[in-house]
């Protein structure tokens, strides 16, 4: 905080990396993540416009929201598989760590 004040910068992330503290690192990481989300959402909007207003899912565009959707779908698919296997194994419960 002292370095930021002495350097005359307003935001901790704007300090050079060697003088940036934990708050500056956290802010820089958050800003990068938000910029990545913003860029992927702009790309999604452009694709939607080019498709005549058709909805484009986040998974169809590279970016953090698409990765999140992909991971959630993987979890759902794993649970569906466990349910199917449980039915095939006469009700024997299969734990996620064993799936």
CSV table of N, CA and C in Angstrom, one decimal:
chain,number,residue,atom,x,y,z
A,1,UNK,N,0.8,-1.2,0.0
A,1,UNK,CA,0.0,0.0,0.0
A,1,UNK,C,0.9,1.3,0.0
A,2,UNK,N,2.0,1.2,0.7
A,2,UNK,CA,2.9,2.3,0.8
A,2,UNK,C,3.5,2.6,-0.6
A,3,UNK,N,3.9,1.5,-1.3
A,3,UNK,CA,4.5,1.6,-2.6
A,3,UNK,C,3.5,2.3,-3.6
A,4,UNK,N,2.2,1.8,-3.5
A,4,UNK,CA,1.2,2.4,-4.4
A,4,UNK,C,1.1,3.9,-4.1
A,5,UNK,N,1.0,4.3,-2.9
A,5,UNK,CA,0.8,5.7,-2.6
A,5,UNK,C,2.0,6.5,-3.0
A,6,UNK,N,3.3,6.0,-2.8
A,6,UNK,CA,4.5,6.7,-3.2
A,6,UNK,C,4.6,6.8,-4.7
A,7,UNK,N,4.2,5.8,-5.4
A,7,UNK,CA,4.2,5.8,-6.9
A,7,UNK,C,3.1,6.6,-7.5
A,8,UNK,N,2.1,7.0,-6.7
A,8,UNK,CA,1.0,7.8,-7.2
A,8,UNK,C,0.0,7.0,-8.1
A,9,UNK,N,0.0,5.7,-7.9
A,9,UNK,CA,-1.0,5.0,-8.7
A,9,UNK,C,-2.3,4.7,-7.9
A,10,UNK,N,-3.4,4.6,-8.6
A,10,UNK,CA,-4.6,4.5,-7.8
A,10,UNK,C,-4.9,3.0,-7.5
A,11,UNK,N,-4.7,2.1,-8.5
A,11,UNK,CA,-5.1,0.7,-8.3
A,11,UNK,C,-3.8,-0.1,-8.0
A,12,UNK,N,-3.9,-1.0,-7.0
A,12,UNK,CA,-2.8,-1.9,-6.7
A,12,UNK,C,-2.2,-2.7,-7.9
A,13,UNK,N,-3.1,-3.1,-8.8
A,13,UNK,CA,-2.6,-3.9,-9.9
A,13,UNK,C,-1.8,-3.1,-10.9
A,14,UNK,N,-1.8,-1.8,-10.8
A,14,UNK,CA,-1.0,-0.9,-11.7
A,14,UNK,C,0.4,-0.8,-11.3
A,15,UNK,N,0.8,-1.3,-10.2
A,15,UNK,CA,2.2,-1.2,-9.8
A,15,UNK,C,3.0,-2.3,-10.6
A,16,UNK,N,4.3,-2.1,-10.7
A,16,UNK,CA,5.1,-3.1,-11.4
A,16,UNK,C,5.1,-4.4,-10.6
A,17,UNK,N,5.3,-5.5,-11.3
A,17,UNK,CA,5.1,-6.8,-10.7
A,17,UNK,C,6.1,-7.0,-9.5
A,18,UNK,N,7.2,-6.4,-9.5
A,18,UNK,CA,8.2,-6.6,-8.4
A,18,UNK,C,7.7,-5.8,-7.2
A,19,UNK,N,6.9,-4.8,-7.3
A,19,UNK,CA,6.4,-4.0,-6.2
A,19,UNK,C,5.0,-4.3,-5.8
A,20,UNK,N,4.3,-5.1,-6.6
A,20,UNK,CA,2.9,-5.4,-6.4
A,20,UNK,C,2.8,-6.4,-5.2
A,21,UNK,N,1.9,-6.2,-4.3
A,21,UNK,CA,1.7,-7.1,-3.2
A,21,UNK,C,0.5,-8.1,-3.5
A,22,UNK,N,0.1,-8.8,-2.5
A,22,UNK,CA,-1.0,-9.7,-2.6
A,22,UNK,C,-2.3,-9.1,-3.2
A,23,UNK,N,-2.6,-7.9,-2.7
A,23,UNK,CA,-3.8,-7.3,-3.2
A,23,UNK,C,-3.7,-6.9,-4.6
A,24,UNK,N,-2.6,-6.4,-5.1
A,24,UNK,CA,-2.3,-6.1,-6.5
A,24,UNK,C,-2.4,-7.4,-7.3
A,25,UNK,N,-1.8,-8.5,-6.9
A,25,UNK,CA,-1.9,-9.7,-7.6
A,25,UNK,C,-3.3,-10.2,-7.7
A,26,UNK,N,-4.0,-10.1,-6.7
A,26,UNK,CA,-5.4,-10.6,-6.7
A,26,UNK,C,-6.3,-9.7,-7.6
A,27,UNK,N,-6.1,-8.4,-7.6
A,27,UNK,CA,-6.8,-7.5,-8.5
A,27,UNK,C,-6.4,-7.8,-9.9
A,28,UNK,N,-5.1,-8.0,-10.2
A,28,UNK,CA,-4.7,-8.3,-11.6
A,28,UNK,C,-5.3,-9.6,-12.1
A,29,UNK,N,-5.4,-10.6,-11.3
A,29,UNK,CA,-6.0,-11.9,-11.7
A,29,UNK,C,-7.5,-11.7,-11.9
A,30,UNK,N,-8.1,-11.0,-11.1
A,30,UNK,CA,-9.6,-10.7,-11.2
A,30,UNK,C,-9.9,-10.0,-12.5
A,31,UNK,N,-9.1,-9.0,-12.8
A,31,UNK,CA,-9.3,-8.2,-14.0
A,31,UNK,C,-9.1,-9.0,-15.2
A,32,UNK,N,-8.0,-9.9,-15.2
A,32,UNK,CA,-7.8,-10.7,-16.4
A,32,UNK,C,-8.9,-11.7,-16.6
A,33,UNK,N,-9.5,-12.3,-15.5
A,33,UNK,CA,-10.6,-13.2,-15.6
A,33,UNK,C,-11.8,-12.5,-16.2
A,34,UNK,N,-12.1,-11.3,-15.7
A,34,UNK,CA,-13.2,-10.5,-16.1
A,34,UNK,C,-13.1,-10.1,-17.6
A,35,UNK,N,-11.9,-9.8,-18.0
A,35,UNK,CA,-11.6,-9.4,-19.4
A,35,UNK,C,-11.8,-10.7,-20.3
A,36,UNK,N,-11.4,-11.8,-19.9
A,36,UNK,CA,-11.6,-13.1,-20.6
A,36,UNK,C,-13.1,-13.4,-20.8
A,37,UNK,N,-13.8,-13.2,-19.7
A,37,UNK,CA,-15.3,-13.4,-19.8
A,37,UNK,C,-15.9,-12.4,-20.7
A,38,UNK,N,-15.5,-11.2,-20.6
A,38,UNK,CA,-16.1,-10.1,-21.5
A,38,UNK,C,-15.8,-10.4,-23.0
A,39,UNK,N,-14.6,-10.8,-23.3
A,39,UNK,CA,-14.2,-11.1,-24.7
A,39,UNK,C,-15.0,-12.3,-25.2
A,40,UNK,N,-15.2,-13.3,-24.4
A,40,UNK,CA,-15.9,-14.5,-24.9
A,40,UNK,C,-17.4,-14.2,-25.1
A,41,UNK,N,-17.9,-13.3,-24.2
A,41,UNK,CA,-19.3,-12.9,-24.4
A,41,UNK,C,-19.5,-12.0,-25.6
A,42,UNK,N,-18.6,-11.2,-25.9
A,42,UNK,CA,-18.6,-10.4,-27.1
A,42,UNK,C,-18.6,-11.3,-28.4
A,43,UNK,N,-17.7,-12.3,-28.3
A,43,UNK,CA,-17.6,-13.3,-29.4
A,43,UNK,C,-18.9,-14.1,-29.5
A,44,UNK,N,-19.5,-14.4,-28.4
A,44,UNK,CA,-20.8,-15.1,-28.4
A,44,UNK,C,-21.9,-14.3,-29.0
A,45,UNK,N,-21.9,-13.0,-28.7
A,45,UNK,CA,-22.9,-12.1,-29.2
A,45,UNK,C,-22.8,-11.9,-30.7
A,46,UNK,N,-21.5,-11.8,-31.2
A,46,UNK,CA,-21.2,-11.7,-32.6
A,46,UNK,C,-21.7,-12.9,-33.4
A,47,UNK,N,-21.4,-14.1,-32.8
A,47,UNK,CA,-21.9,-15.3,-33.4
A,47,UNK,C,-23.4,-15.4,-33.5
A,48,UNK,N,-24.0,-15.0,-32.4
A,48,UNK,CA,-25.5,-15.0,-32.4
A,48,UNK,C,-26.1,-14.0,-33.5
A,49,UNK,N,-25.5,-12.9,-33.6
A,49,UNK,CA,-25.9,-11.9,-34.7
A,49,UNK,C,-25.7,-12.5,-36.1
A,50,UNK,N,-24.6,-13.2,-36.3
A,50,UNK,CA,-24.3,-13.7,-37.6
A,50,UNK,C,-25.2,-14.9,-37.9
A,51,UNK,N,-25.7,-15.5,-36.9
A,51,UNK,CA,-26.6,-16.7,-37.1
A,51,UNK,C,-28.1,-16.2,-37.1
A,52,UNK,N,-28.3,-15.0,-37.2
A,52,UNK,CA,-29.7,-14.4,-37.3
A,52,UNK,C,-30.4,-14.4,-36.0
A,53,UNK,N,-29.7,-14.2,-34.9
A,53,UNK,CA,-30.3,-14.2,-33.6
A,53,UNK,C,-30.4,-15.5,-32.9
A,54,UNK,N,-29.9,-16.5,-33.5
A,54,UNK,CA,-29.9,-17.9,-32.8
A,54,UNK,C,-29.1,-17.8,-31.5
A,55,UNK,N,-29.6,-18.5,-30.5
A,55,UNK,CA,-28.9,-18.5,-29.2
A,55,UNK,C,-27.6,-19.4,-29.4
A,56,UNK,N,-26.5,-18.8,-28.9
A,56,UNK,CA,-25.2,-19.5,-28.9
A,56,UNK,C,-24.8,-19.8,-27.5
A,57,UNK,N,-24.6,-21.0,-27.1
A,57,UNK,CA,-24.3,-21.4,-25.8
A,57,UNK,C,-22.8,-21.1,-25.5
A,58,UNK,N,-22.6,-20.8,-24.2
A,58,UNK,CA,-21.2,-20.5,-23.8
A,58,UNK,C,-20.2,-21.6,-24.2
A,59,UNK,N,-20.6,-22.8,-24.2
A,59,UNK,CA,-19.7,-23.9,-24.5
A,59,UNK,C,-19.3,-23.9,-25.9
A,60,UNK,N,-20.0,-23.2,-26.8
A,60,UNK,CA,-19.7,-23.1,-28.2
A,60,UNK,C,-18.6,-22.0,-28.5
A,61,UNK,N,-18.3,-21.3,-27.5
A,61,UNK,CA,-17.3,-20.2,-27.7
A,61,UNK,C,-16.2,-20.4,-26.7
A,62,UNK,N,-14.9,-20.3,-27.1
A,62,UNK,CA,-13.8,-20.5,-26.1
A,62,UNK,C,-13.9,-19.4,-25.1
A,63,UNK,N,-13.7,-19.8,-23.8
A,63,UNK,CA,-13.7,-18.8,-22.7
A,63,UNK,C,-14.0,-19.5,-21.4
A,64,UNK,N,-13.9,-18.7,-20.3
A,64,UNK,CA,-14.1,-19.3,-19.0
A,64,UNK,C,-15.6,-19.8,-18.8
A,65,UNK,N,-16.6,-19.2,-19.3
A,65,UNK,CA,-17.9,-19.6,-19.1
A,65,UNK,C,-18.2,-20.9,-19.9
A,66,UNK,N,-17.6,-21.1,-21.0
A,66,UNK,CA,-17.7,-22.3,-21.8
A,66,UNK,C,-17.0,-23.5,-21.1
A,67,UNK,N,-15.8,-23.2,-20.5
A,67,UNK,CA,-15.1,-24.2,-19.7
A,67,UNK,C,-16.0,-24.6,-18.5
A,68,UNK,N,-16.6,-23.7,-17.8
A,68,UNK,CA,-17.4,-24.0,-16.7
A,68,UNK,C,-18.6,-24.8,-17.1
A,69,UNK,N,-19.3,-24.5,-18.2
A,69,UNK,CA,-20.4,-25.3,-18.7
A,69,UNK,C,-20.0,-26.7,-19.0
A,70,UNK,N,-18.8,-26.8,-19.6
A,70,UNK,CA,-18.3,-28.1,-20.0
A,70,UNK,C,-18.0,-29.0,-18.7
A,71,UNK,N,-17.5,-28.4,-17.7
A,71,UNK,CA,-17.2,-29.2,-16.5
A,71,UNK,C,-18.5,-29.6,-15.8
A,72,UNK,N,-19.5,-28.7,-15.8
A,72,UNK,CA,-20.8,-29.0,-15.2
A,72,UNK,C,-21.5,-30.1,-16.0
A,73,UNK,N,-21.4,-30.1,-17.3
A,73,UNK,CA,-22.0,-31.2,-18.1
A,73,UNK,C,-21.2,-32.5,-17.9
A,74,UNK,N,-19.9,-32.4,-17.6
A,74,UNK,CA,-19.2,-33.7,-17.3
A,74,UNK,C,-19.7,-34.3,-16.0
A,75,UNK,N,-19.9,-33.4,-15.0
A,75,UNK,CA,-20.4,-33.9,-13.7
A,75,UNK,C,-21.8,-34.6,-13.9
A,76,UNK,N,-22.7,-33.9,-14.7
A,76,UNK,CA,-24.0,-34.5,-14.9
A,76,UNK,C,-23.9,-35.8,-15.6
A,77,UNK,N,-23.1,-35.9,-16.6
A,77,UNK,CA,-22.9,-37.1,-17.3
A,77,UNK,C,-22.4,-38.2,-16.4
A,78,UNK,N,-21.4,-37.9,-15.6
A,78,UNK,CA,-20.9,-38.9,-14.6
A,78,UNK,C,-22.0,-39.4,-13.7
A,79,UNK,N,-22.8,-38.6,-13.2
A,79,UNK,CA,-23.9,-39.0,-12.4
A,79,UNK,C,-24.9,-39.8,-13.1
A,80,UNK,N,-25.2,-39.5,-14.4
A,80,UNK,CA,-26.1,-40.3,-15.2
A,80,UNK,C,-25.5,-41.7,-15.3
A,81,UNK,N,-24.2,-41.8,-15.6
A,81,UNK,CA,-23.6,-43.1,-15.8
A,81,UNK,C,-23.6,-43.9,-14.5
A,82,UNK,N,-23.4,-43.2,-13.3
A,82,UNK,CA,-23.5,-43.9,-12.0
A,82,UNK,C,-24.9,-44.5,-11.8
A,83,UNK,N,-25.9,-43.7,-12.2
A,83,UNK,CA,-27.3,-44.2,-12.0
A,83,UNK,C,-27.5,-45.4,-12.9
A,84,UNK,N,-27.1,-45.3,-14.1
A,84,UNK,CA,-27.3,-46.5,-15.0
A,84,UNK,C,-26.6,-47.7,-14.5
A,85,UNK,N,-25.3,-47.5,-14.0
A,85,UNK,CA,-24.6,-48.7,-13.5
A,85,UNK,C,-25.2,-49.2,-12.2
A,86,UNK,N,-25.8,-48.4,-11.4
A,86,UNK,CA,-26.5,-48.8,-10.2
A,86,UNK,C,-27.7,-49.7,-10.6
A,87,UNK,N,-28.4,-49.3,-11.6
A,87,UNK,CA,-29.6,-50.0,-12.1
A,87,UNK,C,-29.1,-51.4,-12.6
A,88,UNK,N,-28.0,-51.4,-13.3
A,88,UNK,CA,-27.5,-52.6,-13.9
A,88,UNK,C,-26.9,-53.6,-12.8
A,89,UNK,N,-26.4,-53.0,-11.7
A,89,UNK,CA,-25.8,-53.8,-10.6
A,89,UNK,C,-26.8,-54.1,-9.5
A,90,UNK,N,-28.1,-54.2,-9.9
A,90,UNK,CA,-29.2,-54.5,-8.9
A,90,UNK,C,-29.2,-53.7,-7.7
A,91,UNK,N,-29.0,-52.4,-7.9
A,91,UNK,CA,-29.2,-51.4,-6.8
A,91,UNK,C,-27.9,-51.2,-5.9
A,92,UNK,N,-26.8,-51.9,-6.3
A,92,UNK,CA,-25.6,-51.7,-5.6
A,92,UNK,C,-25.1,-50.3,-5.9
A,93,UNK,N,-24.8,-49.5,-4.8
A,93,UNK,CA,-24.4,-48.1,-5.0
A,93,UNK,C,-22.9,-48.0,-5.4
A,94,UNK,N,-22.6,-47.3,-6.4
A,94,UNK,CA,-21.3,-47.1,-6.9
A,94,UNK,C,-20.9,-45.7,-6.4
A,95,UNK,N,-19.8,-45.6,-5.6
A,95,UNK,CA,-19.4,-44.3,-5.1
A,95,UNK,C,-18.7,-43.5,-6.2
A,96,UNK,N,-18.7,-42.2,-6.2
A,96,UNK,CA,-18.1,-41.4,-7.2
A,96,UNK,C,-16.6,-41.7,-7.3
A,97,UNK,N,-15.9,-42.0,-6.2
A,97,UNK,CA,-14.5,-42.2,-6.3
A,97,UNK,C,-14.2,-43.6,-7.0
A,98,UNK,N,-15.2,-44.5,-7.0
A,98,UNK,CA,-15.0,-45.8,-7.7
A,98,UNK,C,-15.5,-45.8,-9.1
A,99,UNK,N,-16.2,-44.7,-9.5
A,99,UNK,CA,-16.8,-44.7,-10.8
A,99,UNK,C,-15.8,-44.5,-11.9
